[in-house]
Short mmCIF file of C-alpha atoms in Angstrom, two decimals:
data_model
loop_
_atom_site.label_atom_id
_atom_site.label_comp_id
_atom_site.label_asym_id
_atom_site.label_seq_id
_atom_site.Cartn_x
_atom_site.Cartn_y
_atom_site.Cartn_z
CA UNK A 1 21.13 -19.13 -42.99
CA UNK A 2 22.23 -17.25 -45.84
CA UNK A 3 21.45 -17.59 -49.34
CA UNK A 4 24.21 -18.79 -51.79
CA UNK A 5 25.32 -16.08 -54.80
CA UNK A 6 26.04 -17.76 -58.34
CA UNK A 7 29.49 -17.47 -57.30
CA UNK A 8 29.21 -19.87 -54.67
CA UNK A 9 27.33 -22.28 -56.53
CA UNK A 10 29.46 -22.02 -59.13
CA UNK A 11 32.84 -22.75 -57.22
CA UNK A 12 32.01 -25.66 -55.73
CA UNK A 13 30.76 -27.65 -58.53
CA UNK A 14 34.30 -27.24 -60.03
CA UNK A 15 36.50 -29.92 -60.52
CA UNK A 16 40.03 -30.31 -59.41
CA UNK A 17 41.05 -30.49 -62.87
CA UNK A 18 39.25 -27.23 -63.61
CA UNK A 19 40.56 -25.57 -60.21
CA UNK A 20 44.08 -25.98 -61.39
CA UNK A 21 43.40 -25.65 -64.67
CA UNK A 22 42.33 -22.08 -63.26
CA UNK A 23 45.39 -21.89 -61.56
CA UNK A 24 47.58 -22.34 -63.79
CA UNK A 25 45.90 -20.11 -66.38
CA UNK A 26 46.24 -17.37 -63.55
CA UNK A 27 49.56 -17.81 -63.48
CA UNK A 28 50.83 -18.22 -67.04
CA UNK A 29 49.03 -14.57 -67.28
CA UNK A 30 50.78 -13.15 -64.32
CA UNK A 31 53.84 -10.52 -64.57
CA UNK A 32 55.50 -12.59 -62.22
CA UNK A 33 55.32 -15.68 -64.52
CA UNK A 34 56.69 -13.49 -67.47
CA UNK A 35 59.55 -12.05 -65.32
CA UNK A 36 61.00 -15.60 -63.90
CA UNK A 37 60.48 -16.82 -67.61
CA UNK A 38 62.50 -14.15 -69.22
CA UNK A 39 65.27 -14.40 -66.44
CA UNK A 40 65.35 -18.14 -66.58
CA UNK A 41 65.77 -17.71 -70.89
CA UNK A 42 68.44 -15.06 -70.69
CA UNK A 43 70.76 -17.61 -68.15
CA UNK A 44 69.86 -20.14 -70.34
CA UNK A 45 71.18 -18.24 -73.22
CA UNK A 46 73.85 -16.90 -70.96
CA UNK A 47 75.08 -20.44 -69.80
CA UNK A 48 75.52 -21.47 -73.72
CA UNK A 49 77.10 -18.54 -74.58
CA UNK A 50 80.26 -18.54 -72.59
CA UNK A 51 79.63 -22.13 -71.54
CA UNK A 52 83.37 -23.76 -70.07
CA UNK A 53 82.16 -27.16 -70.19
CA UNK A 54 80.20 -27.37 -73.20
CA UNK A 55 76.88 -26.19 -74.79
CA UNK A 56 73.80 -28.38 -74.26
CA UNK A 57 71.82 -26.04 -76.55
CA UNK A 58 74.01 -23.88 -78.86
CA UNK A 59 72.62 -20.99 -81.00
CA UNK A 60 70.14 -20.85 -82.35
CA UNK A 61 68.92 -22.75 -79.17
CA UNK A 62 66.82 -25.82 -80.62
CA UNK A 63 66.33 -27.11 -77.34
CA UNK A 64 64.92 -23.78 -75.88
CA UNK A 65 62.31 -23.64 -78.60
CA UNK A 66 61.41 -27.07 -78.40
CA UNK A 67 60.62 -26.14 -74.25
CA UNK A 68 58.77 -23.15 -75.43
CA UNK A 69 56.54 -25.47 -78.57
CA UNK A 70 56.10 -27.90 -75.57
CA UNK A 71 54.97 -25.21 -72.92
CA UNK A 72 52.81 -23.48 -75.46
CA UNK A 73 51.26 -26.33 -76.94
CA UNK A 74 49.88 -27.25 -73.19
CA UNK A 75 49.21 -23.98 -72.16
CA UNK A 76 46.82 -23.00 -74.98
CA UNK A 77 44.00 -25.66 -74.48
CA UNK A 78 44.54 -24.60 -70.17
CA UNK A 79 44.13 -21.15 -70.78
CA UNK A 80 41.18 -21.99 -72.98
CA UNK A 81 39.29 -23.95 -70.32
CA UNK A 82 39.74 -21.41 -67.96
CA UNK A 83 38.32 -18.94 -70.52
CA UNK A 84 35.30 -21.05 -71.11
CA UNK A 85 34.95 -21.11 -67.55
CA UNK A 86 34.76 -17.22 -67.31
CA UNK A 87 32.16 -17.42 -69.64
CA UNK A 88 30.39 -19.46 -67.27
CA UNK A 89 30.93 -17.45 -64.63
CA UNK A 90 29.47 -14.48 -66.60
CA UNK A 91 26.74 -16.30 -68.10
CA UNK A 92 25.55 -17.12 -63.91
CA UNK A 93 26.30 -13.81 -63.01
CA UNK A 94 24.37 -12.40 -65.72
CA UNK A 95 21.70 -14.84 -65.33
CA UNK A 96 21.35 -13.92 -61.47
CA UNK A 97 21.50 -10.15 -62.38
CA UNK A 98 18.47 -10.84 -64.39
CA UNK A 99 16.87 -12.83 -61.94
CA UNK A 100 17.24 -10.20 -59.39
CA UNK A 101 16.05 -7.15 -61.64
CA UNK A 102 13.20 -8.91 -62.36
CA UNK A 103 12.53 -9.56 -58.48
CA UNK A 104 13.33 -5.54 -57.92
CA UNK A 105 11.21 -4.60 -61.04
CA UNK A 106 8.03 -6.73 -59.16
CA UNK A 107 8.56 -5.22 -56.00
CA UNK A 108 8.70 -1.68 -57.55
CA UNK A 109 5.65 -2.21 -59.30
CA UNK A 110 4.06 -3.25 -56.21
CA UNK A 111 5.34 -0.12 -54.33
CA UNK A 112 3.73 2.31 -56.72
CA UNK A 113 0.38 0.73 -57.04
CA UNK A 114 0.80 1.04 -53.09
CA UNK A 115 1.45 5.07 -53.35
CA UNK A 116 -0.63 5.29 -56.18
CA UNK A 117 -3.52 3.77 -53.73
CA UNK A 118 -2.43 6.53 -51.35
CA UNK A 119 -2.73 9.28 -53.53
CA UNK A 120 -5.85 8.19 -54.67
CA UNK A 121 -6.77 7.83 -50.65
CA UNK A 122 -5.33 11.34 -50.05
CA UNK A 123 -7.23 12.62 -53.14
CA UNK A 124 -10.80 11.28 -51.68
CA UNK A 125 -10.26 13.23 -48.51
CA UNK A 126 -9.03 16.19 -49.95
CA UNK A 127 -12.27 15.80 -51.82
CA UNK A 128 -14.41 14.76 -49.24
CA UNK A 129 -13.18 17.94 -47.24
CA UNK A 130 -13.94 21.11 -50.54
CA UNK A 131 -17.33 19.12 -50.12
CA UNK A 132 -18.10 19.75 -46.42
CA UNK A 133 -16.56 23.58 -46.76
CA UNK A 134 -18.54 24.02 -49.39
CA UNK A 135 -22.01 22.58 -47.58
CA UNK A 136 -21.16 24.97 -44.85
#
């Protein structure tokens, strides 16, 4: 069985609130979003411009702002939670990167007193050899 990352962990103690909170921050911060958004605006202003019928939102388009103060003023605090849920994510990550240099440092200390004990082991009988050469 394998071992779960931070990221794992961290996904599924989310929240549907903070899943779609996630969601819609990712989004709001899309092209895509930005592109539909400016279309639907300029056939908004369109439509009121040479409107037959009548203008539900002549210049200087209250309406239109009032969609935007509305939009903005519920996208902010999403975007923000999604933001403080990046930090999160970073904080874990960083947390596990720690957690695993400090396993790597441990096992790299234990690998050179290991060669270091060879050396040492090679040393001896190169030692133990100028001896006997030198006895006969």
């Amino acid at each position: 069985m394998s071992k779960k990352t931070w990221h794992d962990t961290h996904t599924e103690s989310m929240t549907f609130a903070q899943r779609l909170a996630d969601s819609v921050a990712t989004g709001m911060g899309s092209w895509r979003f930005i592109i539909w958004q400016t279309v639907i605006v300029i056939i908004w202003m369109a439509l009121n411009v040479v409107a037959i019928i009548g203008h539900w939102d002549p210049y200087p388009y209250i309406l239109l702002n009032l969609v935007f103060s509305t939009q903005a003023a519920y996208a902010a605090p999403i975007i923000m939670m999604a933001q403080n849920r990046q930090s999160e994510r970073d904080r874990a990550q960083a947390d596990a990167d720690y957690m695993t240099n400090c396993e790597a440092k441990v096992e790299i200390e234990e690998l050179q007193k290991r060669l270091n004990a060879i050396e040492v082991d090679k040393l001896d009988k190169i030692m133990a050899m100028l001896e006997e050469m030198k006895k006969k």
